[in-house]
Amino acid sequence: MAGAGVRALSGRGASGAWSDLALAAPLPGEALHARVARTLRDAVTGGLLPEGTRLPGHRRLAGALGVSRNTLVDALAGLEAEGYLRVQGRSGTVVCVPTPAPAVAQPTDDLPLSAWATRALSGGADDAGGDYAVDFRVGQPVPELYPEAAWTAALARQAGRLGRRTEEGKVSDPLGPLETRRALSAYLNAARGARVTPEMVMLTGGTQSALDALARVFLEPGRVAAVEDPTYPGARAALSATGAAVVPVAVDDGGLQPAKLPAQATLLYLTPGCQYPTGVTLGAARRAELIAWVRRGNAFVLEDDYAADLHHTGRPLPVMQGLAPDRVILLGSFSKSLAPATRSGFLVAPPPVLRVLARTRPLTDRAPGTLDALALADVLDSGAYGRHLRRARQVLAHRQEVMLTALAEALPKWEVQEVAAGLHVYVRLPGGLEEGRVVAVAARRGVALSPVAPLSATGGQAAVLLAFAHLTPEAIRHGIRRLNSSH
């Protein structure tokens, strides 16, 4: 006799259920016993075989499903282990409906996080997202400027050579392929006034990975790093995650103010060619002061040359690295000038620094993607990158001019910082306008702006950033009209 609460899967009452039960269609590569188990599991979870139902004998059940007894036994054994069946001696096999374990969210505070992780998580802000008619927020990709044909051709050419490189053992250099470092050296020396040899170059996945590697090598609790204020938040986060004290140094219309530097620091993060986010250029006199400062303190400048290739007018100043290659570590990336998906960046450092990085890199990273690195060398050496930049600069210059004209006509009291490079404009708000309120009101009008306050550790005049590179001229004008109607 079946125990209380057990319904026999036999006789008239059960025939309806069995008439509806058919072996499920096979999945690609699925074994027959797994197919049987999935059929029965779905019948349980779908309610066709309720809790407490007693299955018939193996031969009868196997015959109903059209499989051998051994196949059925294998399937039932798996279901019993999963908790869908329970063997009750002479009472036979009974259906169970496993009680799902409650999904308990693990609070971050309960995780045994390291001090590094705690510091890295502090102060972070998620992108609010949102659906906007016009999105002026910074960090937008510019797909129409991506040199798809040139990059695809370079990838195809280099992919055909990758097998030979593997056979010759040329893909394991922690600094990256030598031909790419040669191409980068030639480009940086010619286009940016750097003083670089291939032995001073390490390929990276981008500026952020370079910052992380340098911070781990040079910083620890008790040491000091200095950053511009306001600044790129990823740099401040990477430096502060080490436990070092990160000192903000005020920026004015001439860039970082050397007189406000701390007495001593190990690293100084700097964007001299196009200060982020204000866009101002650091002049020659201040560059000389900063180089004297790092020499006195045995420190290094981390020069982020993020917008060098995206100047709109004239020729940008050469990099600081060319003035002091022993004290300036040059960081760069092609994620903006090519496309974010390429993940092609570089770091130029004095040989002693590079030797340390080459030995420590394998602990957290491997050599960068070889195919992308070789394709980068290809587009640099072939002249395709130069041709791409000439076109991109014309488009950017036009869109910036459209942005400046639209702002001047619609919002003449908003003070736009004059810049010659980059993908956004820095706009100081007139007195009486609060930054957060401006961003919120614009959002209600369908326009997204980037506030400057999260980029600063000390505050300052209310300002917003408006990216223009990813927008058509008409979209820019439309966004500024909407913005004007909200103020």
Tab-separated table of C-alpha atoms in Angstrom:
chain	number	residue	atom	x	y	z
A	1	MET	CA	0.000	0.000	0.000
A	2	ALA	CA	1.192	3.477	-0.758
A	3	GLY	CA	1.742	5.713	2.224
A	4	ALA	CA	-0.515	8.623	3.047
A	5	GLY	CA	-0.266	11.483	0.591
A	6	VAL	CA	1.080	9.227	-2.185
A	7	ARG	CA	-0.920	8.969	-5.408
A	8	ALA	CA	-0.289	5.928	-7.565
A	9	LEU	CA	0.464	6.713	-11.169
A	10	SER	CA	-1.753	3.945	-12.414
A	11	GLY	CA	-5.331	3.225	-13.156
A	12	ARG	CA	-7.869	5.585	-14.549
A	13	GLY	CA	-6.899	8.608	-12.476
A	14	ALA	CA	-3.392	8.642	-13.781
A	15	SER	CA	-4.017	7.768	-17.393
A	16	GLY	CA	-4.690	11.357	-18.344
A	17	ALA	CA	-1.323	12.489	-17.029
A	18	TRP	CA	0.526	9.752	-18.859
A	19	SER	CA	-1.292	10.449	-22.093
A	20	ASP	CA	0.151	13.979	-21.958
A	21	LEU	CA	3.682	12.857	-21.107
A	22	ALA	CA	5.901	12.416	-24.156
A	23	LEU	CA	9.642	12.246	-24.543
A	24	ALA	CA	10.948	15.769	-25.097
A	25	ALA	CA	12.605	16.681	-28.375
A	26	PRO	CA	16.370	16.108	-28.229
A	27	LEU	CA	18.852	18.913	-27.707
A	28	PRO	CA	22.060	18.991	-29.780
A	29	GLY	CA	24.481	16.388	-28.429
A	30	GLU	CA	22.124	15.338	-25.612
A	31	ALA	CA	22.409	11.736	-24.376
A	32	LEU	CA	19.183	9.703	-24.276
A	33	HIS	CA	19.184	9.240	-20.500
A	34	ALA	CA	19.629	13.020	-20.052
A	35	ARG	CA	16.702	13.565	-22.410
A	36	VAL	CA	14.531	11.232	-20.328
A	37	ALA	CA	15.585	12.992	-17.118
A	38	ARG	CA	14.753	16.377	-18.614
A	39	THR	CA	11.340	15.111	-19.708
A	40	LEU	CA	10.460	13.902	-16.203
A	41	ARG	CA	11.994	16.960	-14.515
A	42	ASP	CA	9.889	19.292	-16.658
A	43	ALA	CA	6.792	17.209	-15.874
A	44	VAL	CA	7.459	17.688	-12.157
A	45	THR	CA	8.203	21.403	-12.274
A	46	GLY	CA	5.318	21.972	-14.689
A	47	GLY	CA	2.800	20.269	-12.400
A	48	LEU	CA	2.038	17.275	-14.638
A	49	LEU	CA	3.546	14.982	-11.986
A	50	PRO	CA	2.540	16.547	-8.658
A	51	GLU	CA	4.277	16.139	-5.325
A	52	GLY	CA	3.708	12.634	-3.884
A	53	THR	CA	2.915	10.901	-7.179
A	54	ARG	CA	4.160	7.271	-7.154
A	55	LEU	CA	5.806	6.228	-10.392
A	56	PRO	CA	4.946	2.842	-11.944
A	57	GLY	CA	7.501	0.068	-12.327
A	58	HIS	CA	10.586	0.625	-14.369
A	59	ARG	CA	9.555	-1.592	-17.264
A	60	ARG	CA	6.157	0.053	-17.570
A	61	LEU	CA	7.586	3.566	-17.372
A	62	ALA	CA	10.339	2.753	-19.849
A	63	GLY	CA	7.785	1.321	-22.252
A	64	ALA	CA	5.595	4.423	-21.943
A	65	LEU	CA	8.556	6.649	-22.857
A	66	GLY	CA	9.855	4.312	-25.542
A	67	VAL	CA	13.291	3.725	-24.027
A	68	SER	CA	15.164	0.776	-22.549
A	69	ARG	CA	14.950	-0.051	-18.857
A	70	ASN	CA	18.679	0.671	-18.376
A	71	THR	CA	18.300	4.128	-19.911
A	72	LEU	CA	15.368	4.857	-17.589
A	73	VAL	CA	17.297	3.635	-14.525
A	74	ASP	CA	20.179	6.006	-15.360
A	75	ALA	CA	17.760	8.913	-15.726
A	76	LEU	CA	15.945	8.140	-12.458
A	77	ALA	CA	19.237	7.877	-10.549
A	78	GLY	CA	20.142	11.384	-11.643
A	79	LEU	CA	16.727	12.764	-10.717
A	80	GLU	CA	16.929	11.142	-7.289
A	81	ALA	CA	20.303	12.809	-6.704
A	82	GLU	CA	18.791	16.152	-7.710
A	83	GLY	CA	15.941	15.703	-5.208
A	84	TYR	CA	13.103	15.194	-7.697
A	85	LEU	CA	12.478	11.556	-6.667
A	86	ARG	CA	12.466	9.616	-3.405
A	87	VAL	CA	12.746	5.807	-3.157
A	88	GLN	CA	10.369	4.417	-0.487
A	89	GLY	CA	11.194	0.725	-0.416
A	90	ARG	CA	8.209	-1.380	-1.483
A	91	SER	CA	6.152	1.746	-1.980
A	92	GLY	CA	8.228	2.451	-5.049
A	93	THR	CA	9.585	5.746	-6.339
A	94	VAL	CA	7.748	8.934	-5.358
A	95	VAL	CA	7.870	12.372	-6.952
A	96	CYS	CA	9.279	15.259	-4.906
A	97	VAL	CA	9.260	18.942	-5.687
A	98	PRO	CA	12.551	20.334	-4.377
A	99	THR	CA	12.224	23.457	-2.309
A	100	PRO	CA	14.395	26.097	-3.968
A	101	ALA	CA	17.010	27.646	-1.744
A	102	PRO	CA	16.064	31.243	-0.968
A	103	ALA	CA	18.067	33.742	-2.967
A	104	VAL	CA	19.914	35.646	-0.295
A	105	ALA	CA	21.771	38.695	-1.495
A	106	GLN	CA	25.185	38.834	0.082
A	107	PRO	CA	25.748	42.375	1.313
A	108	THR	CA	29.103	43.787	0.364
A	109	ASP	CA	29.729	44.543	4.045
A	110	ASP	CA	29.624	40.813	4.823
A	111	LEU	CA	32.253	39.827	2.266
A	112	PRO	CA	35.794	39.355	3.573
A	113	LEU	CA	37.111	42.102	1.301
A	114	SER	CA	40.704	43.230	1.330
A	115	ALA	CA	41.617	46.797	2.179
A	116	TRP	CA	42.459	47.313	-1.498
A	117	ALA	CA	38.970	46.245	-2.606
A	118	THR	CA	37.307	48.421	0.018
A	119	ARG	CA	39.253	51.466	-1.131
A	120	ALA	CA	38.610	50.657	-4.794
A	121	LEU	CA	34.848	50.470	-4.188
A	122	SER	CA	34.624	53.646	-2.144
A	123	GLY	CA	33.386	56.749	-3.859
A	124	GLY	CA	32.301	54.949	-7.020
A	125	ALA	CA	29.209	56.122	-8.861
A	126	ASP	CA	27.223	54.091	-11.354
A	127	ASP	CA	26.081	55.621	-14.606
A	128	ALA	CA	22.461	56.572	-14.138
A	129	GLY	CA	21.668	55.434	-17.669
A	130	GLY	CA	18.382	56.721	-18.998
A	131	ASP	CA	16.657	57.271	-22.304
A	132	TYR	CA	17.349	60.744	-23.690
A	133	ALA	CA	16.463	62.566	-26.864
A	134	VAL	CA	19.996	63.980	-26.953
A	135	ASP	CA	22.838	62.549	-24.873
A	136	PHE	CA	25.702	65.011	-24.302
A	137	ARG	CA	27.408	62.865	-21.660
A	138	VAL	CA	31.116	62.191	-22.070
A	139	GLY	CA	32.510	58.765	-22.882
A	140	GLN	CA	30.279	58.076	-25.884
A	141	PRO	CA	31.760	55.995	-28.709
A	142	VAL	CA	32.053	57.621	-32.129
A	143	PRO	CA	31.456	54.652	-34.454
A	144	GLU	CA	31.213	56.685	-37.670
A	145	LEU	CA	34.824	57.818	-37.211
A	146	TYR	CA	36.046	54.233	-36.846
A	147	PRO	CA	38.343	53.352	-39.815
A	148	GLU	CA	36.607	50.022	-40.366
A	149	ALA	CA	38.099	49.219	-43.771
A	150	ALA	CA	41.689	49.973	-42.766
A	151	TRP	CA	41.438	48.152	-39.442
A	152	THR	CA	39.730	45.098	-40.952
A	153	ALA	CA	42.353	44.869	-43.688
A	154	ALA	CA	45.156	45.143	-41.124
A	155	LEU	CA	43.595	42.411	-38.971
A	156	ALA	CA	43.260	40.125	-41.992
A	157	ARG	CA	46.868	40.643	-43.050
A	158	GLN	CA	48.237	40.049	-39.580
A	159	ALA	CA	45.985	37.078	-38.826
A	160	GLY	CA	47.645	35.224	-41.706
A	161	ARG	CA	51.070	35.774	-40.147
A	162	LEU	CA	50.114	34.911	-36.589
A	163	GLY	CA	50.656	31.173	-37.047
A	164	ARG	CA	54.260	31.686	-38.117
A	165	ARG	CA	54.881	33.937	-35.134
A	166	THR	CA	53.555	31.249	-32.793
A	167	GLU	CA	55.853	28.642	-34.336
A	168	GLU	CA	58.822	30.977	-33.910
A	169	GLY	CA	57.940	31.733	-30.262
A	170	LYS	CA	57.485	35.468	-30.787
A	171	VAL	CA	54.195	35.991	-28.973
A	172	SER	CA	55.275	35.788	-25.332
A	173	ASP	CA	57.107	39.097	-24.765
A	174	PRO	CA	55.448	40.735	-21.722
A	175	LEU	CA	56.031	44.138	-23.310
A	176	GLY	CA	54.190	43.231	-26.523
A	177	PRO	CA	55.340	42.488	-30.086
A	178	LEU	CA	58.581	44.255	-30.981
A	179	GLU	CA	57.298	45.465	-34.371
A	180	THR	CA	54.394	47.256	-32.674
A	181	ARG	CA	56.734	48.912	-30.195
A	182	ARG	CA	58.940	50.010	-33.088
A	183	ALA	CA	55.970	51.466	-34.961
A	184	LEU	CA	54.760	53.268	-31.837
A	185	SER	CA	58.210	54.688	-31.123
A	186	ALA	CA	58.488	56.079	-34.645
A	187	TYR	CA	54.993	57.564	-34.465
A	188	LEU	CA	55.425	59.165	-31.031
A	189	ASN	CA	58.796	60.645	-31.935
A	190	ALA	CA	57.479	62.142	-35.176
A	191	ALA	CA	53.968	63.190	-34.147
A	192	ARG	CA	54.304	63.988	-30.443
A	193	GLY	CA	57.899	65.119	-30.006
A	194	ALA	CA	58.683	62.201	-27.703
A	195	ARG	CA	62.102	60.647	-27.114
A	196	VAL	CA	61.323	56.961	-27.299
A	197	THR	CA	63.060	53.741	-28.287
A	198	PRO	CA	61.227	50.419	-28.660
A	199	GLU	CA	62.878	49.232	-25.443
A	200	MET	CA	60.966	51.947	-23.531
A	201	VAL	CA	57.493	50.853	-24.696
A	202	MET	CA	55.055	48.452	-23.083
A	203	LEU	CA	51.736	47.716	-24.788
A	204	THR	CA	48.664	47.830	-22.548
A	205	GLY	CA	44.933	47.231	-22.764
A	206	GLY	CA	44.391	50.945	-22.208
A	207	THR	CA	45.296	53.786	-19.889
A	208	GLN	CA	43.411	52.354	-16.917
A	209	SER	CA	45.410	49.125	-16.902
A	210	ALA	CA	48.632	51.135	-17.138
A	211	LEU	CA	47.579	53.304	-14.184
A	212	ASP	CA	46.767	50.238	-12.116
A	213	ALA	CA	50.143	48.621	-12.863
A	214	LEU	CA	52.085	51.778	-12.008
A	215	ALA	CA	50.089	52.436	-8.848
A	216	ARG	CA	50.758	48.932	-7.550
A	217	VAL	CA	54.487	49.247	-8.258
A	218	PHE	CA	55.049	52.722	-6.779
A	219	LEU	CA	52.361	53.371	-4.164
A	220	GLU	CA	51.368	51.964	-0.792
A	221	PRO	CA	49.975	53.275	2.509
A	222	GLY	CA	52.177	56.084	3.767
A	223	ARG	CA	53.142	57.367	0.314
A	224	VAL	CA	51.682	60.352	-1.511
A	225	ALA	CA	50.387	60.835	-5.045
A	226	ALA	CA	49.171	64.092	-6.577
A	227	VAL	CA	46.431	64.599	-9.160
A	228	GLU	CA	44.915	67.548	-10.954
A	229	ASP	CA	41.641	68.841	-9.540
A	230	PRO	CA	39.271	68.247	-11.251
A	231	THR	CA	40.604	65.125	-12.917
A	232	TYR	CA	39.826	61.832	-14.610
A	233	PRO	CA	38.161	59.790	-11.833
A	234	GLY	CA	39.704	56.500	-12.985
A	235	ALA	CA	43.174	57.850	-12.221
A	236	ARG	CA	42.245	59.024	-8.754
A	237	ALA	CA	40.581	55.668	-8.024
A	238	ALA	CA	43.567	53.600	-9.186
A	239	LEU	CA	46.009	55.636	-7.106
A	240	SER	CA	43.886	55.808	-3.952
A	241	ALA	CA	43.097	52.075	-4.031
A	242	THR	CA	46.711	51.405	-3.033
A	243	GLY	CA	46.191	53.173	0.281
A	244	ALA	CA	48.413	56.099	-0.647
A	245	ALA	CA	47.289	59.624	0.153
A	246	VAL	CA	46.042	61.309	-3.029
A	247	VAL	CA	46.419	65.093	-2.922
A	248	PRO	CA	44.265	67.192	-5.296
A	249	VAL	CA	46.093	70.124	-6.912
A	250	ALA	CA	43.985	72.980	-8.250
A	251	VAL	CA	43.718	73.691	-11.966
A	252	ASP	CA	43.165	77.165	-13.437
A	253	ASP	CA	43.058	78.508	-16.993
A	254	GLY	CA	46.751	77.642	-17.339
A	255	GLY	CA	46.415	74.061	-16.102
A	256	LEU	CA	47.768	72.586	-12.884
A	257	GLN	CA	49.266	75.176	-10.503
A	258	PRO	CA	52.789	74.043	-9.531
A	259	ALA	CA	52.840	76.298	-6.461
A	260	LYS	CA	50.113	74.158	-4.901
A	261	LEU	CA	51.916	70.833	-5.245
A	262	PRO	CA	52.608	68.878	-2.044
A	263	ALA	CA	56.150	69.046	-0.713
A	264	GLN	CA	56.813	65.483	-1.762
A	265	ALA	CA	55.014	62.805	-3.735
A	266	THR	CA	55.936	59.612	-5.547
A	267	LEU	CA	53.648	60.100	-8.559
A	268	LEU	CA	51.913	63.048	-10.214
A	269	TYR	CA	49.077	62.279	-12.620
A	270	LEU	CA	48.801	64.933	-15.305
A	271	THR	CA	46.955	65.649	-18.593
A	272	PRO	CA	49.091	68.555	-19.865
A	273	GLY	CA	48.158	68.448	-23.547
A	274	CYS	CA	44.412	68.722	-22.929
A	275	GLN	CA	43.536	68.865	-19.242
A	276	TYR	CA	40.666	66.580	-18.335
A	277	PRO	CA	37.992	67.817	-17.990
A	278	THR	CA	38.633	71.549	-18.570
A	279	GLY	CA	40.543	71.131	-21.841
A	280	VAL	CA	43.216	73.750	-21.083
A	281	THR	CA	46.832	73.249	-22.153
A	282	LEU	CA	49.710	73.355	-19.681
A	283	GLY	CA	52.186	76.009	-20.831
A	284	ALA	CA	55.946	75.658	-21.210
A	285	ALA	CA	56.839	77.553	-18.029
A	286	ARG	CA	54.678	75.363	-15.805
A	287	ARG	CA	55.976	72.224	-17.502
A	288	ALA	CA	59.508	73.265	-16.608
A	289	GLU	CA	58.470	73.897	-12.993
A	290	LEU	CA	56.881	70.457	-12.743
A	291	ILE	CA	59.932	68.705	-14.156
A	292	ALA	CA	62.137	70.503	-11.632
A	293	TRP	CA	59.730	69.439	-8.876
A	294	VAL	CA	59.802	65.718	-9.753
A	295	ARG	CA	63.604	65.766	-10.046
A	296	ARG	CA	63.942	67.267	-6.573
A	297	GLY	CA	61.648	64.675	-5.042
A	298	ASN	CA	62.710	61.575	-6.978
A	299	ALA	CA	59.155	61.358	-8.319
A	300	PHE	CA	57.569	60.535	-11.679
A	301	VAL	CA	55.008	62.339	-13.798
A	302	LEU	CA	52.321	60.099	-15.277
A	303	GLU	CA	51.540	62.022	-18.462
A	304	ASP	CA	48.182	60.967	-19.891
A	305	ASP	CA	48.222	62.131	-23.517
A	306	TYR	CA	44.623	61.009	-24.059
A	307	ALA	CA	43.536	63.670	-26.597
A	308	ALA	CA	46.796	64.241	-28.483
A	309	ASP	CA	45.530	62.855	-31.786
A	310	LEU	CA	42.177	64.621	-31.542
A	311	HIS	CA	43.233	68.261	-31.806
A	312	HIS	CA	41.021	70.480	-33.942
A	313	THR	CA	43.206	73.473	-34.698
A	314	GLY	CA	46.936	74.074	-35.029
A	315	ARG	CA	49.546	71.663	-33.760
A	316	PRO	CA	49.537	70.541	-30.106
A	317	LEU	CA	52.522	71.090	-27.840
A	318	PRO	CA	54.988	68.177	-27.728
A	319	VAL	CA	54.654	65.770	-24.843
A	320	MET	CA	56.464	66.459	-21.571
A	321	GLN	CA	58.159	63.083	-21.925
A	322	GLY	CA	60.393	64.581	-24.616
A	323	LEU	CA	61.675	67.097	-22.051
A	324	ALA	CA	62.467	64.564	-19.325
A	325	PRO	CA	62.317	60.930	-20.502
A	326	ASP	CA	63.947	59.836	-17.245
A	327	ARG	CA	61.159	61.322	-15.093
A	328	VAL	CA	58.009	61.294	-17.256
A	329	ILE	CA	56.040	58.114	-17.921
A	330	LEU	CA	53.871	58.620	-20.995
A	331	LEU	CA	50.462	56.936	-21.163
A	332	GLY	CA	48.308	56.697	-24.261
A	333	SER	CA	45.444	54.808	-25.832
A	334	PHE	CA	43.858	54.424	-29.240
A	335	SER	CA	40.397	53.733	-27.795
A	336	LYS	CA	39.166	57.219	-28.735
A	337	SER	CA	41.016	57.783	-31.985
A	338	LEU	CA	40.350	54.265	-33.333
A	339	ALA	CA	37.620	52.518	-31.346
A	340	PRO	CA	37.164	51.320	-27.746
A	341	ALA	CA	36.954	47.702	-28.887
A	342	THR	CA	40.591	47.683	-30.047
A	343	ARG	CA	41.876	47.934	-26.457
A	344	SER	CA	45.202	49.177	-27.789
A	345	GLY	CA	47.166	51.319	-25.391
A	346	PHE	CA	50.780	51.931	-24.466
A	347	LEU	CA	53.090	53.047	-21.709
A	348	VAL	CA	56.488	54.689	-22.298
A	349	ALA	CA	58.845	54.606	-19.330
A	350	PRO	CA	62.554	54.822	-18.504
A	351	PRO	CA	64.243	51.417	-18.899
A	352	PRO	CA	64.598	50.773	-15.131
A	353	VAL	CA	60.842	51.272	-14.665
A	354	LEU	CA	60.026	49.109	-17.638
A	355	ARG	CA	62.198	46.278	-16.351
A	356	VAL	CA	60.190	46.245	-13.120
A	357	LEU	CA	56.888	46.323	-14.990
A	358	ALA	CA	57.973	43.481	-17.274
A	359	ARG	CA	58.709	41.296	-14.244
A	360	THR	CA	55.597	42.216	-12.241
A	361	ARG	CA	53.086	42.193	-15.100
A	362	PRO	CA	52.705	38.388	-15.278
A	363	LEU	CA	51.331	38.400	-11.710
A	364	THR	CA	48.130	40.200	-12.770
A	365	ASP	CA	48.136	40.295	-16.562
A	366	ARG	CA	49.650	38.724	-19.623
A	367	ALA	CA	50.953	40.282	-22.812
A	368	PRO	CA	48.249	42.243	-24.668
A	369	GLY	CA	46.279	40.725	-27.530
A	370	THR	CA	48.872	39.970	-30.192
A	371	LEU	CA	46.574	40.289	-33.190
A	372	ASP	CA	45.300	43.740	-32.208
A	373	ALA	CA	48.867	44.822	-31.457
A	374	LEU	CA	50.108	43.689	-34.858
A	375	ALA	CA	47.160	45.339	-36.593
A	376	LEU	CA	48.017	48.589	-34.808
A	377	ALA	CA	51.578	48.403	-36.125
A	378	ASP	CA	50.153	47.800	-39.582
A	379	VAL	CA	47.882	50.866	-39.599
A	380	LEU	CA	50.671	53.045	-38.192
A	381	ASP	CA	53.328	51.897	-40.658
A	382	SER	CA	51.026	51.927	-43.684
A	383	GLY	CA	49.932	55.523	-43.169
A	384	ALA	CA	46.289	54.453	-42.733
A	385	TYR	CA	46.165	55.904	-39.221
A	386	GLY	CA	47.410	59.291	-40.410
A	387	ARG	CA	44.798	59.391	-43.171
A	388	HIS	CA	42.104	58.438	-40.694
A	389	LEU	CA	43.139	61.202	-38.305
A	390	ARG	CA	43.038	63.884	-40.997
A	391	ARG	CA	39.426	63.005	-41.757
A	392	ALA	CA	38.457	62.630	-38.097
A	393	ARG	CA	39.938	66.014	-37.164
A	394	GLN	CA	37.895	67.754	-39.856
A	395	VAL	CA	34.683	66.161	-38.584
A	396	LEU	CA	35.505	66.983	-34.956
A	397	ALA	CA	36.418	70.581	-35.749
A	398	HIS	CA	33.109	71.082	-37.551
A	399	ARG	CA	31.039	69.543	-34.770
A	400	GLN	CA	32.822	71.554	-32.113
A	401	GLU	CA	32.149	74.725	-34.066
A	402	VAL	CA	28.469	73.798	-34.323
A	403	MET	CA	28.399	73.237	-30.553
A	404	LEU	CA	30.108	76.552	-29.763
A	405	THR	CA	27.834	78.500	-32.099
A	406	ALA	CA	24.680	76.876	-30.742
A	407	LEU	CA	25.695	77.559	-27.132
A	408	ALA	CA	26.631	81.171	-27.887
A	409	GLU	CA	23.272	81.818	-29.524
A	410	ALA	CA	21.013	79.960	-27.093
A	411	LEU	CA	22.859	80.276	-23.766
A	412	PRO	CA	25.167	83.304	-24.038
A	413	LYS	CA	25.712	83.522	-20.269
A	414	TRP	CA	27.198	80.031	-20.136
A	415	GLU	CA	30.988	80.364	-20.283
A	416	VAL	CA	32.596	77.865	-22.636
A	417	GLN	CA	36.284	77.043	-22.119
A	418	GLU	CA	38.201	77.549	-25.359
A	419	VAL	CA	40.015	74.328	-26.246
A	420	ALA	CA	41.842	72.982	-29.280
A	421	ALA	CA	41.423	69.240	-28.705
A	422	GLY	CA	39.177	66.591	-27.219
A	423	LEU	CA	35.646	65.318	-27.654
A	424	HIS	CA	33.700	67.601	-25.304
A	425	VAL	CA	33.386	71.192	-24.162
A	426	TYR	CA	33.704	72.412	-20.572
A	427	VAL	CA	31.020	74.949	-19.673
A	428	ARG	CA	30.985	77.082	-16.517
A	429	LEU	CA	27.478	77.895	-15.361
A	430	PRO	CA	26.517	81.483	-14.556
A	431	GLY	CA	26.065	82.558	-10.951
A	432	GLY	CA	22.857	81.386	-9.365
A	433	LEU	CA	22.660	78.140	-11.313
A	434	GLU	CA	23.334	75.031	-9.253
A	435	GLU	CA	25.053	72.230	-11.144
A	436	GLY	CA	22.897	69.368	-9.907
A	437	ARG	CA	19.679	71.230	-10.618
A	438	VAL	CA	20.801	72.112	-14.150
A	439	VAL	CA	21.565	68.453	-14.878
A	440	ALA	CA	18.223	67.312	-13.392
A	441	VAL	CA	16.114	69.879	-15.252
A	442	ALA	CA	17.906	69.096	-18.518
A	443	ALA	CA	17.193	65.386	-17.986
A	444	ARG	CA	13.482	66.112	-17.619
A	445	ARG	CA	13.706	67.855	-20.995
A	446	GLY	CA	15.320	64.786	-22.545
A	447	VAL	CA	18.899	66.090	-22.525
A	448	ALA	CA	21.724	64.336	-20.665
A	449	LEU	CA	24.722	66.301	-19.359
A	450	SER	CA	27.825	65.254	-17.427
A	451	PRO	CA	28.289	67.143	-14.134
A	452	VAL	CA	31.817	68.199	-13.162
A	453	ALA	CA	31.380	67.922	-9.382
A	454	PRO	CA	32.107	64.137	-9.286
A	455	LEU	CA	35.470	64.833	-10.957
A	456	SER	CA	36.653	67.172	-8.221
A	457	ALA	CA	37.743	66.429	-4.666
A	458	THR	CA	37.535	70.057	-3.568
A	459	GLY	CA	34.547	71.520	-5.395
A	460	GLY	CA	34.708	74.704	-7.428
A	461	GLN	CA	32.568	76.717	-9.783
A	462	ALA	CA	29.511	74.895	-11.071
A	463	ALA	CA	30.162	73.451	-14.522
A	464	VAL	CA	28.974	70.768	-16.932
A	465	LEU	CA	30.503	68.816	-19.791
A	466	LEU	CA	28.878	68.448	-23.204
A	467	ALA	CA	30.296	65.807	-25.538
A	468	PHE	CA	29.829	66.561	-29.227
A	469	ALA	CA	31.940	64.116	-31.245
A	470	HIS	CA	29.318	61.348	-31.401
A	471	LEU	CA	26.466	63.637	-32.473
A	472	THR	CA	25.501	64.987	-35.873
A	473	PRO	CA	25.351	68.778	-36.252
A	474	GLU	CA	21.544	68.662	-36.290
A	475	ALA	CA	21.442	66.563	-33.106
A	476	ILE	CA	23.771	69.066	-31.409
A	477	ARG	CA	21.554	72.005	-32.382
A	478	HIS	CA	18.428	70.144	-31.326
A	479	GLY	CA	19.943	69.289	-27.940
A	480	ILE	CA	20.977	72.884	-27.252
A	481	ARG	CA	17.476	74.113	-28.190
A	482	ARG	CA	15.994	71.676	-25.674
A	483	LEU	CA	18.572	72.742	-23.111
A	484	ASN	CA	17.720	76.396	-23.642
A	485	SER	CA	14.028	75.715	-23.066
A	486	SER	CA	14.799	74.161	-19.691
A	487	HIS	CA	16.525	77.237	-18.243
